[in-house]
CSV table of C-alpha atoms and ligand atoms in Angstrom, one decimal:
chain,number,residue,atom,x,y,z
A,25,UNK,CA,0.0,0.0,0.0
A,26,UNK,CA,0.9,3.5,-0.9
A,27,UNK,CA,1.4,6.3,1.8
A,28,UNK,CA,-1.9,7.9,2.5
A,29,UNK,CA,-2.6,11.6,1.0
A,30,UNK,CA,-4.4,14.2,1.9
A,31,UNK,CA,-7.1,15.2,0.1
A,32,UNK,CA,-9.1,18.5,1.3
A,33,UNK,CA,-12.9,19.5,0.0
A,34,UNK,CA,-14.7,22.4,0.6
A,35,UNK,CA,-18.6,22.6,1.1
A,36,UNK,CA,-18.4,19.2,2.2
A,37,UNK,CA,-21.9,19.0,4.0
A,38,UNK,CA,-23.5,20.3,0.6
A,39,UNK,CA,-25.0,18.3,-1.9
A,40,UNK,CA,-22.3,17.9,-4.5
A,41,UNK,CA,-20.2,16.9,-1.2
A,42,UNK,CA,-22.3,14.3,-0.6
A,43,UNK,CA,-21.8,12.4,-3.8
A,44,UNK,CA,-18.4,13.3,-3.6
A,45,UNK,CA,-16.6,12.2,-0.4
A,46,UNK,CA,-18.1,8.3,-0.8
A,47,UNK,CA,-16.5,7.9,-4.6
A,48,UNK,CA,-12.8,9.5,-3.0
A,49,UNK,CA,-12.8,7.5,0.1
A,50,UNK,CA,-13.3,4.0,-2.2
A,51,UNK,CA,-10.7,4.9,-4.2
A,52,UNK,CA,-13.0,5.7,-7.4
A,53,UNK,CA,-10.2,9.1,-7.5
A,54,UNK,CA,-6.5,7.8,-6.9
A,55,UNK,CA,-6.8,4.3,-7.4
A,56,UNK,CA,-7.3,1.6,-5.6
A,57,UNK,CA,-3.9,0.9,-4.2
A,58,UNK,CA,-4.1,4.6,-2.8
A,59,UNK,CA,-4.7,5.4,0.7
A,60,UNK,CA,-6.4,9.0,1.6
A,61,UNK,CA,-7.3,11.0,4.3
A,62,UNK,CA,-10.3,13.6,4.2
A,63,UNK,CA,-10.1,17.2,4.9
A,64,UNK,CA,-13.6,18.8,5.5
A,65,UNK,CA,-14.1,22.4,5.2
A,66,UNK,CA,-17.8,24.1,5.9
A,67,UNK,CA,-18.5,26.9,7.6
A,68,UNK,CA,-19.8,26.7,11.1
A,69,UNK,CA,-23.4,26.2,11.3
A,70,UNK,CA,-23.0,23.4,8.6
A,71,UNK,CA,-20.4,21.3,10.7
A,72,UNK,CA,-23.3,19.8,12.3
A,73,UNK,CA,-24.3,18.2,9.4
A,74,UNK,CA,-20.6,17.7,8.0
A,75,UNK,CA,-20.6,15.5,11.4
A,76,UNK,CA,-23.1,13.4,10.1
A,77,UNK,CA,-21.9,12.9,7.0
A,78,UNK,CA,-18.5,11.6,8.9
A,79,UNK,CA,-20.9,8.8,10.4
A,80,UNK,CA,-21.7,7.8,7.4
A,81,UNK,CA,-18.3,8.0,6.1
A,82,UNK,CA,-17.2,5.8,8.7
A,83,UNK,CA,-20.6,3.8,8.5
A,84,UNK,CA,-18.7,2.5,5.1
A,85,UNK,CA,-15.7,1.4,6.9
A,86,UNK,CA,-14.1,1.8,3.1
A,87,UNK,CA,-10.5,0.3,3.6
A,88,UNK,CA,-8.8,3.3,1.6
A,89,UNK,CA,-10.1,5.5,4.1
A,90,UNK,CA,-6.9,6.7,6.6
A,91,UNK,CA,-9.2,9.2,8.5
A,92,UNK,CA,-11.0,12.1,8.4
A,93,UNK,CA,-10.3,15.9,9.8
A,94,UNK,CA,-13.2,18.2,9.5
A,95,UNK,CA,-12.8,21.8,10.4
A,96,UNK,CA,-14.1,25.5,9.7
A,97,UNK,CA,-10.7,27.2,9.1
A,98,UNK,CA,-8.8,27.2,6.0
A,99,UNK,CA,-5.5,26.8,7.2
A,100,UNK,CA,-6.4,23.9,9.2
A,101,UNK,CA,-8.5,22.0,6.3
A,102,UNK,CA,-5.9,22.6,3.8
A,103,UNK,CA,-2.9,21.8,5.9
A,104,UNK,CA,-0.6,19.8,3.9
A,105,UNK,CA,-3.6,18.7,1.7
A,106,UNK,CA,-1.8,17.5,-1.9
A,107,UNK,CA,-5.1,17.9,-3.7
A,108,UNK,CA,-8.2,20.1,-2.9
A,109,UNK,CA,-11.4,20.8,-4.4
A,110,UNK,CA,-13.2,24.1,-3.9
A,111,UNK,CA,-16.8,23.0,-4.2
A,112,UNK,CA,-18.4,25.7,-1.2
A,113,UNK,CA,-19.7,28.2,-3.2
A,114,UNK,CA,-23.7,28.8,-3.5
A,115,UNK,CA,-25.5,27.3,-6.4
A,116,UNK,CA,-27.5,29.6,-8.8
A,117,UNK,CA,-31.5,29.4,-8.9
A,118,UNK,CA,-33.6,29.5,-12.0
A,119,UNK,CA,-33.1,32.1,-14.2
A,120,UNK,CA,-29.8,33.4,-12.8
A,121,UNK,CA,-26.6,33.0,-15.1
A,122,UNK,CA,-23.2,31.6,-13.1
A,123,UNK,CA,-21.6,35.0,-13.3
A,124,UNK,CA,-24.6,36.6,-11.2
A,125,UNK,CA,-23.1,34.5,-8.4
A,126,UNK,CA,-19.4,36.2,-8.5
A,127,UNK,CA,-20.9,38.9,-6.0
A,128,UNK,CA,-22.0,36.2,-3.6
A,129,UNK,CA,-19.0,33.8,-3.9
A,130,UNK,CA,-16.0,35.5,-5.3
A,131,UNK,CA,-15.1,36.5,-2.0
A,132,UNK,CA,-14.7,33.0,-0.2
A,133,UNK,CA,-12.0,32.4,-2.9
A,134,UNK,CA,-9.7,35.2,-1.6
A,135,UNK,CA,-9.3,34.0,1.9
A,136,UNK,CA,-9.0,30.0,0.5
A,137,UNK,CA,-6.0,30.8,-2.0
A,138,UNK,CA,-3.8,32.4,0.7
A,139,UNK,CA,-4.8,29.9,3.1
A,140,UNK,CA,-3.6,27.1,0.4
A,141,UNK,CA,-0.8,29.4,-0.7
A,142,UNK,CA,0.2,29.3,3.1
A,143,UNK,CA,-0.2,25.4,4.3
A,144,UNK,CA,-0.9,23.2,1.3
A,145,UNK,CA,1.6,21.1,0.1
A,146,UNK,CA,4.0,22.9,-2.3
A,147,UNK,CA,2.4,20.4,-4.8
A,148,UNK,CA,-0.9,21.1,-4.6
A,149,UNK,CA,-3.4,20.3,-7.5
A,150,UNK,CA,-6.2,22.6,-6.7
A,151,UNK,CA,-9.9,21.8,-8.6
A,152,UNK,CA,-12.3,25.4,-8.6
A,153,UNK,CA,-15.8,23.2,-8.6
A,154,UNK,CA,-17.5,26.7,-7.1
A,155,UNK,CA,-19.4,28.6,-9.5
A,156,UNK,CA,-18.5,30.7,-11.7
A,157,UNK,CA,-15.5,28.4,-11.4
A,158,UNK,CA,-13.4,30.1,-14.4
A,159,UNK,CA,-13.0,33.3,-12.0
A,160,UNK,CA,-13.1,31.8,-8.7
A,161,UNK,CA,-9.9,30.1,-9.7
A,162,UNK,CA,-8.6,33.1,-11.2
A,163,UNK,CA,-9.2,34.9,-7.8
A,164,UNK,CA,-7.7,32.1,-5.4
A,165,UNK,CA,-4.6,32.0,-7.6
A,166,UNK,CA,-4.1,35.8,-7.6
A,167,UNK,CA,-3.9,35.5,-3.9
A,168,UNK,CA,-1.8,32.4,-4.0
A,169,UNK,CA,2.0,34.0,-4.2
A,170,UNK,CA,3.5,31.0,-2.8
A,171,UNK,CA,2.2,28.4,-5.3
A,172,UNK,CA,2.5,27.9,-9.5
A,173,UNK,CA,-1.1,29.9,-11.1
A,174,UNK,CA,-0.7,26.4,-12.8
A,175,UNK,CA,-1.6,24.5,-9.9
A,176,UNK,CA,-5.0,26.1,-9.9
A,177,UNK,CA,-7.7,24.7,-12.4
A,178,UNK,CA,-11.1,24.7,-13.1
A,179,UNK,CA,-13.9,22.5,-13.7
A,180,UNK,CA,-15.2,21.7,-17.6
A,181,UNK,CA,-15.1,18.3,-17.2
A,182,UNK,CA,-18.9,18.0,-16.7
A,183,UNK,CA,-19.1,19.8,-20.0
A,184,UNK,CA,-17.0,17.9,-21.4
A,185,UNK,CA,-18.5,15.0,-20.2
A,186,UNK,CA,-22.3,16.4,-21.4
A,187,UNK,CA,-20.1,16.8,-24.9
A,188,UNK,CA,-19.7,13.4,-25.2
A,189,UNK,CA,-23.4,12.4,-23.9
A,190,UNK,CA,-24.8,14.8,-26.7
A,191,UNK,CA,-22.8,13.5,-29.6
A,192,UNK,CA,-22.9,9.3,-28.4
A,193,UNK,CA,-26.7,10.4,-28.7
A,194,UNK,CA,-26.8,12.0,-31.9
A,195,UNK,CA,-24.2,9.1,-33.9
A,196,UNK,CA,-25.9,6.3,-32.0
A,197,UNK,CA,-22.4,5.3,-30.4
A,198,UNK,CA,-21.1,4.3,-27.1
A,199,UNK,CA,-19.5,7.1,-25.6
A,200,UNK,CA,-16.5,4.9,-25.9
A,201,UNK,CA,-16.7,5.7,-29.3
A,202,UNK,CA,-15.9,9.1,-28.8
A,203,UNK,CA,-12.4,10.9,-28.3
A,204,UNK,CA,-10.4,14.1,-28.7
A,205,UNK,CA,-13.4,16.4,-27.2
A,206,UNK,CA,-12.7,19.7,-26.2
A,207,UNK,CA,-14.3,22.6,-24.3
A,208,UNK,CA,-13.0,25.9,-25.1
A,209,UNK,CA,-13.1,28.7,-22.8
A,210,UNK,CA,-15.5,29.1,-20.0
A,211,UNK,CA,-18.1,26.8,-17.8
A,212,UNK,CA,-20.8,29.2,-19.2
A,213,UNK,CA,-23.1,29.6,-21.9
A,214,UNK,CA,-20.0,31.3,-23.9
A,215,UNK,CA,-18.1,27.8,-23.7
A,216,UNK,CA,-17.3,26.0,-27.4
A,217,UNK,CA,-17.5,22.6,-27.5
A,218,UNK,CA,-15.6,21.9,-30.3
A,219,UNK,CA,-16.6,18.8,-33.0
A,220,UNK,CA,-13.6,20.2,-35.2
A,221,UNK,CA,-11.5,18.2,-33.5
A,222,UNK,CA,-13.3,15.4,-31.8
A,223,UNK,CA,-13.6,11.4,-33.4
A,224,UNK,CA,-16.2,9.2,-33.6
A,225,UNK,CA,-14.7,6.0,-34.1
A,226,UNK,CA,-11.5,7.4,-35.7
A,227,UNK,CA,-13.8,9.6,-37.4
A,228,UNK,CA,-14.0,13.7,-37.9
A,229,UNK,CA,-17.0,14.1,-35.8
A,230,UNK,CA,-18.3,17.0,-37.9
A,231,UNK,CA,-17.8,15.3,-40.7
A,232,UNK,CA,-19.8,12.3,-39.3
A,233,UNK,CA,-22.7,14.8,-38.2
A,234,UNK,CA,-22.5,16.9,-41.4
A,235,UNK,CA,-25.2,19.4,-39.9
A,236,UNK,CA,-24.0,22.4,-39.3
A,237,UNK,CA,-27.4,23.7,-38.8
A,238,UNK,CA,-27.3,20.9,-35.8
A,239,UNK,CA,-24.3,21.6,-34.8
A,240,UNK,CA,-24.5,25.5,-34.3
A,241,UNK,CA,-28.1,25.6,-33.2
A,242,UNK,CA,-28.7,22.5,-31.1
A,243,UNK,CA,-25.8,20.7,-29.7
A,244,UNK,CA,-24.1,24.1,-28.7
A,245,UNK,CA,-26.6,25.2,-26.4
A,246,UNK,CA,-27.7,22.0,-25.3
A,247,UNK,CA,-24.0,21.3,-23.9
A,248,UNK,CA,-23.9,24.9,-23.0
A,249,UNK,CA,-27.6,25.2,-21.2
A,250,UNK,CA,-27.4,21.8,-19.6
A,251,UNK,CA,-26.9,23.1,-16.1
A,252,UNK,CA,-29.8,25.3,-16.3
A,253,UNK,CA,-31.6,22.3,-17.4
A,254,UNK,CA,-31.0,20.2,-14.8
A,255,UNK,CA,-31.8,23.2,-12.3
A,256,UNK,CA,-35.4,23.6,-14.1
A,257,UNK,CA,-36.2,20.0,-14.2
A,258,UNK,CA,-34.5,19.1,-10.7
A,259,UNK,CA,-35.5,22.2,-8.9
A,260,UNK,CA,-31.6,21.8,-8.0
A,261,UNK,CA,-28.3,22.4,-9.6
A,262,UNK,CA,-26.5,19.2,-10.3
A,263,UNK,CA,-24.9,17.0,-8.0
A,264,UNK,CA,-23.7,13.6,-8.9
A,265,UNK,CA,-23.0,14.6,-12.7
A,266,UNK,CA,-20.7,17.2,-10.9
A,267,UNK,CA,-19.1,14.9,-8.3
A,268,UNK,CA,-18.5,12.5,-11.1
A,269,UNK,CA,-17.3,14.7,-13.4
A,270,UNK,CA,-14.7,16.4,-10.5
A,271,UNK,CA,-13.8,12.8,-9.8
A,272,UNK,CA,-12.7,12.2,-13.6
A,273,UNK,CA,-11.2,16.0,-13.6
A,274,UNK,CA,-8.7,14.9,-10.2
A,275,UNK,CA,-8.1,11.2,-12.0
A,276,UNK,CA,-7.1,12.4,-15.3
A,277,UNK,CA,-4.5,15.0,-13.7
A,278,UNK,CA,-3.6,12.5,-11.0
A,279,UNK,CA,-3.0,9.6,-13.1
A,280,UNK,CA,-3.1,10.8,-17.0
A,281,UNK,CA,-5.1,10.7,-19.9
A,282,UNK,CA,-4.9,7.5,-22.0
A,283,UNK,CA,-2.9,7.1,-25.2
A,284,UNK,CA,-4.4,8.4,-28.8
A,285,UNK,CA,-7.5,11.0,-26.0
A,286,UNK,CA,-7.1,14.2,-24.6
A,287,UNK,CA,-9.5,16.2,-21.9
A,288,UNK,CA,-10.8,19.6,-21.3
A,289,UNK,CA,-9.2,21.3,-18.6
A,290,UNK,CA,-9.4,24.9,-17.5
A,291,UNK,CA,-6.1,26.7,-16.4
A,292,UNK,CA,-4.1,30.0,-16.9
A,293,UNK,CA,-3.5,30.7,-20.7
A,294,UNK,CA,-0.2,30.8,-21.6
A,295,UNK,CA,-1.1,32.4,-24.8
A,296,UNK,CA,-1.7,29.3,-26.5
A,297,UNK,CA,-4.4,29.3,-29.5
A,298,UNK,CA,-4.7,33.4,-29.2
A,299,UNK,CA,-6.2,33.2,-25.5
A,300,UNK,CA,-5.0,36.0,-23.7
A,301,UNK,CA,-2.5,35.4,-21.5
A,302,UNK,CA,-3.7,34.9,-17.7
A,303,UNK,CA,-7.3,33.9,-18.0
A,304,UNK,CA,-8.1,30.1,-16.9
A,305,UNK,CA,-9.4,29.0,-19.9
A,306,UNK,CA,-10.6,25.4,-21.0
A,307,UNK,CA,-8.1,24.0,-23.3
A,308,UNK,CA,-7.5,20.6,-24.6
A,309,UNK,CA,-5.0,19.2,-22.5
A,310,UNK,CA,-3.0,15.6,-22.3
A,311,UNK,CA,-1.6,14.7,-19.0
A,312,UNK,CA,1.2,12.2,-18.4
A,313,UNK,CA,2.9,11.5,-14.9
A,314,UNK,CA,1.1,14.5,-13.3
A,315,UNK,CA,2.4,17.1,-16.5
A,316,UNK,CA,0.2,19.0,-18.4
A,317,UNK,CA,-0.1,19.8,-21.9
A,318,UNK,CA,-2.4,21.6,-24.4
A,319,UNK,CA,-3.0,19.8,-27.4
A,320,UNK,CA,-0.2,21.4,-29.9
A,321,UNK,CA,-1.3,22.3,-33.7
A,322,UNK,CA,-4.9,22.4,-33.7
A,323,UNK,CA,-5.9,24.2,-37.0
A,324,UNK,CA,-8.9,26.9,-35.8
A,325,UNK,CA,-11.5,27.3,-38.4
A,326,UNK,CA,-13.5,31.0,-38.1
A,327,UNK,CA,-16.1,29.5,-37.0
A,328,UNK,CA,-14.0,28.2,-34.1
A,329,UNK,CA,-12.1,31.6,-34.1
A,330,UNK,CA,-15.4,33.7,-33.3
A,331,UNK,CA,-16.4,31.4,-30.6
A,332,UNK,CA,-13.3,31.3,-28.4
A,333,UNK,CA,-13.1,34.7,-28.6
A,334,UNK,CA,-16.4,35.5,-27.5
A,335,UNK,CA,-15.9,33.2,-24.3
A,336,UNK,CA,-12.2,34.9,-23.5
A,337,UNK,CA,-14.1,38.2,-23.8
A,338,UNK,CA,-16.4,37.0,-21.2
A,339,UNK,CA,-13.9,35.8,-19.0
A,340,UNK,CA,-11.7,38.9,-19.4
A,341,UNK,CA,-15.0,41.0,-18.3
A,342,UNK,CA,-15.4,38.8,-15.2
A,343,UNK,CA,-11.9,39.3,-14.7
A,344,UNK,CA,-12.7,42.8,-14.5
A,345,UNK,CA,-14.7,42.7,-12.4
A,346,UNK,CA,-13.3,41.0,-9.5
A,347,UNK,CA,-10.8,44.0,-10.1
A,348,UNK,CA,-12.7,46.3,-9.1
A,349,UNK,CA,-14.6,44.3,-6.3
A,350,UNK,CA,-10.8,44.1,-4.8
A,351,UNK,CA,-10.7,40.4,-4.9
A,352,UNK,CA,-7.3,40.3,-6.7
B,425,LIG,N1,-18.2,23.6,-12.3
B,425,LIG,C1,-19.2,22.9,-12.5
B,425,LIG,O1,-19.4,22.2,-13.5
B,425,LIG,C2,-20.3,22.8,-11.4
B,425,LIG,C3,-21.3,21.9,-11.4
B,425,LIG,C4,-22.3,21.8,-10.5
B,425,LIG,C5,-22.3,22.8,-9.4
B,425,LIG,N2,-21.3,23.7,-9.4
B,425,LIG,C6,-21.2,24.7,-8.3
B,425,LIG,O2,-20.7,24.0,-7.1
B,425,LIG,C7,-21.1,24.8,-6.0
B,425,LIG,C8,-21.7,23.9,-4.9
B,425,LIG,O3,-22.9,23.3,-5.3
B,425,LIG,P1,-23.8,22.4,-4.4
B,425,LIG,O4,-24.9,22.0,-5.2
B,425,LIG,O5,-23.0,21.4,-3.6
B,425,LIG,O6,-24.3,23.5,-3.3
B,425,LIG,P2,-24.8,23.3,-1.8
B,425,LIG,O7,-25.5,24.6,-1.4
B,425,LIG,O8,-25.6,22.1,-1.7
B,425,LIG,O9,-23.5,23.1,-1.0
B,425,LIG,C9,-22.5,24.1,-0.9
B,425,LIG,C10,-21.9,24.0,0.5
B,425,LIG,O10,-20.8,24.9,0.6
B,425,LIG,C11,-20.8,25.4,1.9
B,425,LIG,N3,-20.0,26.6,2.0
B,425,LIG,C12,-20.5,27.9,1.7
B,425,LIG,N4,-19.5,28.8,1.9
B,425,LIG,C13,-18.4,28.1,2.3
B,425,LIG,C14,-17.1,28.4,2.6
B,425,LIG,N5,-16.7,29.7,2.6
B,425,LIG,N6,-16.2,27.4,3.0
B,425,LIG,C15,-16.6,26.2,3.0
B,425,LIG,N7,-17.9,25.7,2.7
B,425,LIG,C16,-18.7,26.7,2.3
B,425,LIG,C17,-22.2,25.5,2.3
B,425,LIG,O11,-22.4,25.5,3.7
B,425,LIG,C18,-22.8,24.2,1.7
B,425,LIG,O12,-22.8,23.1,2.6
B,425,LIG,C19,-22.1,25.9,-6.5
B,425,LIG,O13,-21.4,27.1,-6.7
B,425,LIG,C20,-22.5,25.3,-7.9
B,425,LIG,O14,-23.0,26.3,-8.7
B,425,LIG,C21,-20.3,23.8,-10.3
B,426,LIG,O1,-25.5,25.3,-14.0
B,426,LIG,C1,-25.2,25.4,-12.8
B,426,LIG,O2,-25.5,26.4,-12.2
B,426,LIG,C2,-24.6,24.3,-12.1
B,426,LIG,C3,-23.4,23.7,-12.8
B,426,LIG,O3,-22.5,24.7,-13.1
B,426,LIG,C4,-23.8,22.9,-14.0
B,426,LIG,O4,-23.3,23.1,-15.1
B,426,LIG,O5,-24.7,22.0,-13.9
């Protein structure tokens, strides 16, 4: 057996927590053959609740599990953690876009970067779950001096994910089928799910479809509107698709993508593809022995072009803003 690690989430007593914590602690995350132990942040009037989630936690008597810390402070959840994912942040309600929510949740991701910036592990993969994640993560690593801005991502994976869903659907294949997706840019309704680039069977995948019509004006918002969606038909905002989806996000960083794929993962641009420098951005990414890369050489129709412009623009106004609400 490996040495445990320590592996820190926030909002833990909320509902995305609760679908969460189970898959880590059986080794659905790191592997089987890896050992963790669970740091709980909530805020105080939840730790009740976190309590009883512990209970059940232990209730599993899952033999990965190498114990559990729950706490209300920062410093003391994220001590030493090697990997932590922000998920306490409010949902959004009907009718509300993710960005209305940067006034109500931008500002816990101040206090969490320089608390990670201060006691993580200097190794830290960091996961921005918290909606709008884009910016969240762009505020915690502004106030991270002591850790890489590359050690801070956030979350497309669901939409990646919902990507894949929409287009197994549409070809009547296995999601197996189906590699080399990407999502461009930001968890919003501005992302670009790209079919340029993606394969169905070895196959060009817009080619395969060869519906633009389709493309542009039904499998681009229903990636893009999913969330909203799933809060109008649930009454809530998702929960296991997002656990799952944070599970394959941690996985594929942890442990790599396979040979011949790539994932969607959102990060500081390093310029790459014309995205201005600085915003965390979903690019297609490879991973090998905890490295990652964005997918070299990937010709950009103007189609494309338009698209990932439109959602850097948005992220650069959110950017912005948390400017000028003093958040970096
Ligand atoms: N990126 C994505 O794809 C994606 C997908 C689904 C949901 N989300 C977002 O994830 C977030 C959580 O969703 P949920 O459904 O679990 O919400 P929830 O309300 O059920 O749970 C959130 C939890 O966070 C806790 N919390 C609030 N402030 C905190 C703080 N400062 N420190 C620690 N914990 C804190 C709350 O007490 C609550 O228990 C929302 O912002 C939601 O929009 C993102
Ligand atoms: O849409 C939301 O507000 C929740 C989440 O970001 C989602 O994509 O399901």
């Amino acid at each position: 057996m490996k040495p445990p690690v320590r592996v820190a989430v926030t909002g833990a007593a909320g509902q995305i927590g609760y679908s969460l914590l189970f898959r880590i602690a059986s080794g659905a995350m790191l592997g089987s053959d890896q050992p963790v132990i669970l740091q709980l942040l909530e805020i105080t009037p939840a730790l009740k609740a976190l309590n009883g989630v512990v209970m059940e936690l232990n209730d599993c008597a899952f033999p990965l599990l190498a114990g559990v810390v729950t706490s209300d402070d920062p410093k003391v959840a994220f001590k030493d953690a090697d990997y932590a994912l922000l998920v306490g942040a409010l949902p959004r309600k009907a009718g509300m876009e993710r960005s209305d929510l940067l006034n109500a949740n931008g500002g816990i991701f101040k206090p969490q970067g320089e608390a990670l910036s201060e006691v993580a592990s200097r190794n830290v993969k960091v996961l921005v779950v918290g909606n709008p994640a884009n910016t969240n993560a762009f505020i915690a690593l502004s106030n991270a001096p002591k850790l890489k801005p590359t050690q801070f991502h956030a979350m497309v994976r669901l939409d990646h994910n919902r990507a894949i869903s929409q287009l197994a659907e549409k070809t009547g294949k296995p999601v197996t089928a189906i590699k080399k997706m990407t999502i461009w840019g930001n968890h919003s309704v501005t992302q670009f799910p790209d079919l340029y680039h993606a394969e169905v069977d070895g196959k060009n995948a817009y080619d395969l479809v060869n519906d633009h019509t389709w493309y542009e004006n039904v499998y681009l918002p229903t990636v893009a509107k999913r969330g909203a969606a799933i809060i109008e038909a649930r009454g809530l905002s998702s929960a296991a698709s997002a656990a799952n989806a944070a599970i394959d996000h941690m996985r594929s960083w942890a442990l790599g993508t396979p040979e011949g794929d790539w994932t969607s993962m959102a990060f500081v641009s390093d310029g790459s593809y014309g995205v201005p420098e600085g915003l965390v951005y979903g690019f297609p990414v490879t991973v090998k022995n905890g490295q990652v890369e964005i997918v070299k050489g990937l010709e950009i129709n103007a189609f494309s072009r338009a698209k990932m412009d439109a959602t850097a623009k948005e992220l650069d106004e959110e950017r912005q803003a948390v400017k000028q609400l003093g958040l970096v």
